[in-house]
Tab-separated table of C-alpha atoms in Angstrom:
chain	number	residue	atom	x	y	z
A	1	ILE	CA	-15.510	3.571	-5.966
A	2	LEU	CA	-14.186	0.244	-4.707
A	3	ASN	CA	-14.998	-0.406	-1.069
A	4	VAL	CA	-12.504	-2.547	0.826
A	5	GLU	CA	-12.949	-3.074	4.530
A	6	GLN	CA	-10.777	-4.732	7.121
A	7	SER	CA	-11.761	-5.890	10.560
A	8	PRO	CA	-10.990	-5.495	13.288
A	9	GLN	CA	-9.336	-2.109	13.060
A	10	SER	CA	-6.911	-3.148	15.793
A	11	LEU	CA	-6.359	-5.980	18.208
A	12	HIS	CA	-4.070	-6.968	21.019
A	13	VAL	CA	-3.139	-10.579	21.654
A	14	GLN	CA	-0.788	-12.363	24.018
A	15	GLU	CA	2.376	-14.004	22.762
A	16	GLY	CA	1.528	-17.546	21.695
A	17	ASP	CA	-2.093	-16.804	20.835
A	18	SER	CA	-3.358	-17.489	17.359
A	19	THR	CA	-5.366	-14.789	15.659
A	20	ASN	CA	-7.115	-13.940	12.440
A	21	PHE	CA	-8.583	-10.953	10.701
A	22	THR	CA	-10.706	-10.221	7.671
A	23	CYS	CA	-10.551	-8.294	4.422
A	24	SER	CA	-13.893	-7.725	2.668
A	25	PHE	CA	-14.066	-6.621	-0.955
A	26	PRO	CA	-16.517	-6.453	-3.880
A	27	SER	CA	-17.331	-9.956	-5.142
A	28	SER	CA	-17.843	-8.853	-8.736
A	29	ASN	CA	-15.092	-8.417	-11.325
A	30	PHE	CA	-12.442	-9.893	-9.026
A	31	TYR	CA	-8.875	-10.072	-10.331
A	32	ALA	CA	-6.529	-10.393	-7.342
A	33	LEU	CA	-6.193	-9.830	-3.629
A	34	HIS	CA	-2.859	-8.890	-2.062
A	35	TRP	CA	-1.817	-8.931	1.594
A	36	TYR	CA	0.942	-6.681	2.920
A	37	ARG	CA	2.658	-6.447	6.265
A	38	TRP	CA	3.613	-2.973	7.487
A	39	GLU	CA	5.840	-2.623	10.512
A	40	THR	CA	6.052	0.686	12.319
A	41	ALA	CA	8.687	3.013	10.836
A	42	LYS	CA	9.147	0.725	7.837
A	43	SER	CA	7.491	0.324	4.447
A	44	PRO	CA	4.749	-2.149	3.560
A	45	GLU	CA	6.060	-5.512	2.343
A	46	ALA	CA	4.145	-8.038	0.283
A	47	LEU	CA	2.993	-11.247	1.972
A	48	PHE	CA	0.674	-12.945	-0.493
A	49	VAL	CA	-0.888	-12.555	-3.917
A	50	MET	CA	-4.118	-14.511	-4.254
A	51	THR	CA	-6.036	-14.904	-7.478
A	52	LEU	CA	-8.222	-18.025	-7.372
A	53	ASN	CA	-11.309	-18.715	-5.318
A	54	GLY	CA	-10.341	-21.160	-2.588
A	55	ASP	CA	-6.672	-20.166	-2.707
A	56	GLU	CA	-4.700	-20.829	0.440
A	57	LYS	CA	-1.249	-19.374	0.894
A	58	LYS	CA	1.210	-19.929	3.715
A	59	LYS	CA	4.458	-18.325	4.801
A	60	GLY	CA	5.787	-19.650	8.080
A	61	ARG	CA	3.176	-19.081	10.771
A	62	ILE	CA	1.091	-16.783	8.572
A	63	SER	CA	-1.520	-18.087	6.166
A	64	ALA	CA	-4.371	-16.654	4.140
A	65	THR	CA	-7.518	-17.918	2.471
A	66	LEU	CA	-9.632	-16.418	-0.277
A	67	ASN	CA	-13.344	-16.560	-1.065
A	68	THR	CA	-14.022	-14.518	-4.196
A	69	LYS	CA	-17.688	-15.499	-4.446
A	70	GLU	CA	-18.572	-13.939	-1.121
A	71	GLY	CA	-15.846	-11.312	-1.218
A	72	TYR	CA	-13.575	-11.969	1.725
A	73	SER	CA	-10.102	-13.120	2.666
A	74	TYR	CA	-8.846	-14.227	6.051
A	75	LEU	CA	-5.311	-13.807	7.341
A	76	TYR	CA	-4.284	-16.185	10.139
A	77	ILE	CA	-1.284	-15.978	12.418
A	78	LYS	CA	-0.506	-19.091	14.439
A	79	GLY	CA	1.333	-18.700	17.738
A	80	SER	CA	1.752	-14.919	17.526
A	81	GLN	CA	5.140	-13.486	18.421
A	82	PRO	CA	6.014	-9.881	19.330
A	83	GLU	CA	7.748	-9.517	15.964
A	84	ASP	CA	4.382	-10.111	14.279
A	85	SER	CA	3.228	-6.745	15.600
A	86	ALA	CA	2.427	-4.678	12.530
A	87	THR	CA	-0.405	-3.334	10.440
A	88	TYR	CA	-1.709	-5.846	7.926
A	89	LEU	CA	-3.092	-4.369	4.720
A	90	CYS	CA	-5.094	-6.003	1.985
A	91	ALA	CA	-5.379	-4.602	-1.547
A	92	PHE	CA	-8.167	-5.551	-3.961
A	93	TYR	CA	-7.709	-5.521	-7.733
A	94	ASN	CA	-10.476	-5.765	-10.325
A	95	TYR	CA	-10.314	-6.504	-14.039
A	96	GLY	CA	-10.491	-2.829	-14.893
A	97	GLN	CA	-6.975	-2.405	-13.480
A	98	ASN	CA	-8.485	-0.543	-10.580
A	99	PHE	CA	-7.266	-1.313	-7.112
A	100	VAL	CA	-7.609	-0.011	-3.589
A	101	PHE	CA	-5.987	-0.712	-0.251
A	102	GLY	CA	-8.041	-1.451	2.813
A	103	PRO	CA	-7.516	0.646	5.952
A	104	GLY	CA	-5.531	-2.115	7.665
A	105	THR	CA	-5.668	-4.126	10.868
A	106	ARG	CA	-3.157	-3.076	13.508
A	107	LEU	CA	-1.916	-6.095	15.481
A	108	SER	CA	-0.068	-5.771	18.770
A	109	VAL	CA	1.410	-8.931	20.296
A	110	LEU	CA	2.154	-8.542	23.961
A	111	PRO	CA	5.072	-10.531	25.440
B	1	ASP	CA	21.238	-0.725	-1.691
B	2	ALA	CA	17.531	0.014	-1.573
B	3	ASP	CA	15.607	-0.815	-4.730
B	4	VAL	CA	13.160	2.070	-4.294
B	5	THR	CA	14.499	5.325	-2.893
B	6	GLN	CA	12.737	8.536	-1.960
B	7	THR	CA	14.147	11.997	-1.381
B	8	PRO	CA	13.864	13.844	0.862
B	9	ARG	CA	12.989	11.557	3.782
B	10	ASN	CA	11.684	14.409	5.880
B	11	ARG	CA	10.603	17.886	4.897
B	12	ILE	CA	9.047	20.788	6.739
B	13	THR	CA	7.678	23.599	4.622
B	14	LYS	CA	5.290	26.522	4.786
B	15	THR	CA	1.858	27.010	3.299
B	16	GLY	CA	2.024	28.158	-0.309
B	17	LYS	CA	5.470	26.758	-1.088
B	18	ARG	CA	6.093	24.461	-4.047
B	19	ILE	CA	7.463	21.082	-3.021
B	20	MET	CA	8.808	18.190	-5.085
B	21	LEU	CA	9.219	14.672	-3.781
B	22	GLU	CA	11.373	12.359	-5.837
B	23	CYS	CA	11.328	8.620	-6.298
B	24	SER	CA	13.899	6.437	-8.036
B	25	GLN	CA	13.941	2.688	-8.556
B	26	THR	CA	16.453	0.126	-9.724
B	27	LYS	CA	13.979	-2.760	-9.998
B	28	GLY	CA	13.362	-2.202	-13.702
B	29	HIS	CA	9.603	-2.014	-13.170
B	30	ASP	CA	7.416	-0.105	-15.580
B	31	ARG	CA	4.717	0.768	-13.037
B	32	MET	CA	5.156	3.427	-10.388
B	33	TYR	CA	2.792	4.894	-7.802
B	34	TRP	CA	2.475	7.686	-5.270
B	35	TYR	CA	0.455	7.233	-2.066
B	36	ARG	CA	-0.192	9.225	1.028
B	37	GLN	CA	-0.836	7.760	4.435
B	38	ASP	CA	-2.810	9.513	7.124
B	39	PRO	CA	-3.499	8.022	10.541
B	40	GLY	CA	-6.507	5.706	10.433
B	41	LEU	CA	-6.932	6.018	6.667
B	42	GLY	CA	-4.480	3.492	5.296
B	43	LEU	CA	-2.828	4.138	1.938
B	44	ARG	CA	-4.579	6.367	-0.575
B	45	LEU	CA	-3.457	6.512	-4.185
B	46	ILE	CA	-2.520	9.939	-5.552
B	47	TYR	CA	-1.176	9.183	-9.039
B	48	TYR	CA	0.154	6.198	-10.906
B	49	SER	CA	2.043	5.552	-14.113
B	50	PHE	CA	2.155	2.299	-16.074
B	51	ASP	CA	4.983	3.463	-18.308
B	52	VAL	CA	6.877	6.622	-19.190
B	53	LYS	CA	4.101	7.994	-21.406
B	54	ASP	CA	1.246	7.011	-19.121
B	55	ILE	CA	0.005	9.084	-16.166
B	56	ASN	CA	-3.236	8.423	-14.295
B	57	LYS	CA	-5.024	10.147	-11.466
B	58	GLY	CA	-5.729	8.203	-8.345
B	59	GLU	CA	-8.283	8.651	-5.597
B	60	ILE	CA	-6.913	11.954	-4.255
B	61	SER	CA	-5.031	13.770	-7.044
B	62	ASP	CA	-6.326	17.300	-6.385
B	63	GLY	CA	-3.510	19.611	-5.325
B	64	TYR	CA	-0.813	17.286	-6.691
B	65	SER	CA	0.950	16.773	-10.015
B	66	VAL	CA	3.477	14.195	-11.182
B	67	SER	CA	6.218	13.776	-13.735
B	68	ARG	CA	7.597	10.491	-15.075
B	69	GLN	CA	11.009	11.597	-16.253
B	70	ALA	CA	12.245	8.102	-17.080
B	71	GLN	CA	11.329	4.500	-16.361
B	72	ALA	CA	13.256	4.763	-13.112
B	73	LYS	CA	12.039	8.161	-11.896
B	74	PHE	CA	8.641	9.415	-10.785
B	75	SER	CA	8.283	12.787	-9.054
B	76	LEU	CA	5.358	14.170	-7.064
B	77	SER	CA	4.830	17.926	-6.817
B	78	LEU	CA	2.708	20.011	-4.522
B	79	GLU	CA	2.311	23.283	-6.419
B	80	SER	CA	1.135	25.265	-3.420
B	81	ALA	CA	1.358	23.255	-0.232
B	82	ILE	CA	-1.412	23.461	2.357
B	83	PRO	CA	-1.471	22.124	5.933
B	84	ASN	CA	-3.853	19.252	5.179
B	85	GLN	CA	-1.211	17.826	2.853
B	86	THR	CA	0.837	17.010	5.921
B	87	ALA	CA	1.234	13.252	5.683
B	88	LEU	CA	3.572	10.350	5.059
B	89	TYR	CA	4.122	9.858	1.319
B	90	PHE	CA	5.135	6.551	-0.221
B	91	CYS	CA	6.370	5.757	-3.685
B	92	ALA	CA	5.962	2.210	-4.977
B	93	THR	CA	6.748	0.184	-8.069
B	94	SER	CA	5.280	-2.994	-9.486
B	95	GLU	CA	5.841	-5.341	-12.363
B	96	PHE	CA	3.083	-6.081	-14.834
B	97	SER	CA	2.913	-9.819	-14.182
B	98	THR	CA	1.949	-9.789	-10.501
B	99	ASP	CA	1.216	-6.162	-9.546
B	100	THR	CA	2.978	-6.851	-6.248
B	101	GLN	CA	4.048	-3.445	-5.010
B	102	TYR	CA	7.486	-2.596	-3.660
B	103	PHE	CA	7.505	0.474	-1.482
B	104	GLY	CA	10.099	3.123	-0.848
B	105	PRO	CA	10.990	4.204	2.699
B	106	GLY	CA	8.519	7.089	2.738
B	107	THR	CA	8.780	10.864	2.963
B	108	ARG	CA	7.330	12.604	5.970
B	109	LEU	CA	6.044	16.002	4.877
B	110	THR	CA	4.879	18.682	7.291
B	111	VAL	CA	3.199	21.824	5.977
B	112	LEU	CA	3.011	24.626	8.517
């Protein structure tokens, strides 16, 4: 069973604050790590696909880093806005074509 | 038009009834998935299919069955629904090259 953890489970920040959260996954047999953004009453949407140790991806104010050797990825949001409020999911893939989603981090950005 | 559609969007049923949830996609992807989402538990994989002749059990397949009628269609059945199958169900598709998943709008199922 693949164990993928995300922390914190939830957080509240003020508009304009920068924030980050963590996805932890098994460091062996790594294939890919995906990040998704899931707004309330909508479906999850892909943010990033990361495959190489040291990868950094950026989309607007959101960026992510990957450390496959120690088994973690960070997602950063710079200058949070209320529209960033969502649950952020990571999904870990190994070479056996197995994958699992983490439980998510629920972000609330207060105006 | 949505690339991944699910029907119905909402369904209330009674314990013991047979229920089918349907998923269709126009993305041309070979891979399709069914998930359920429960509060605090994230997305859990029920079944997945990498092509029309391929069906695989996921983490929580007990009490569910699936049918891949065509590349574009993947149905989830609850043979005899029970209350703890009350959840939000998502269908998703992905292409082989990236495995990025594209989700349908979800079906909210309530079993009384």
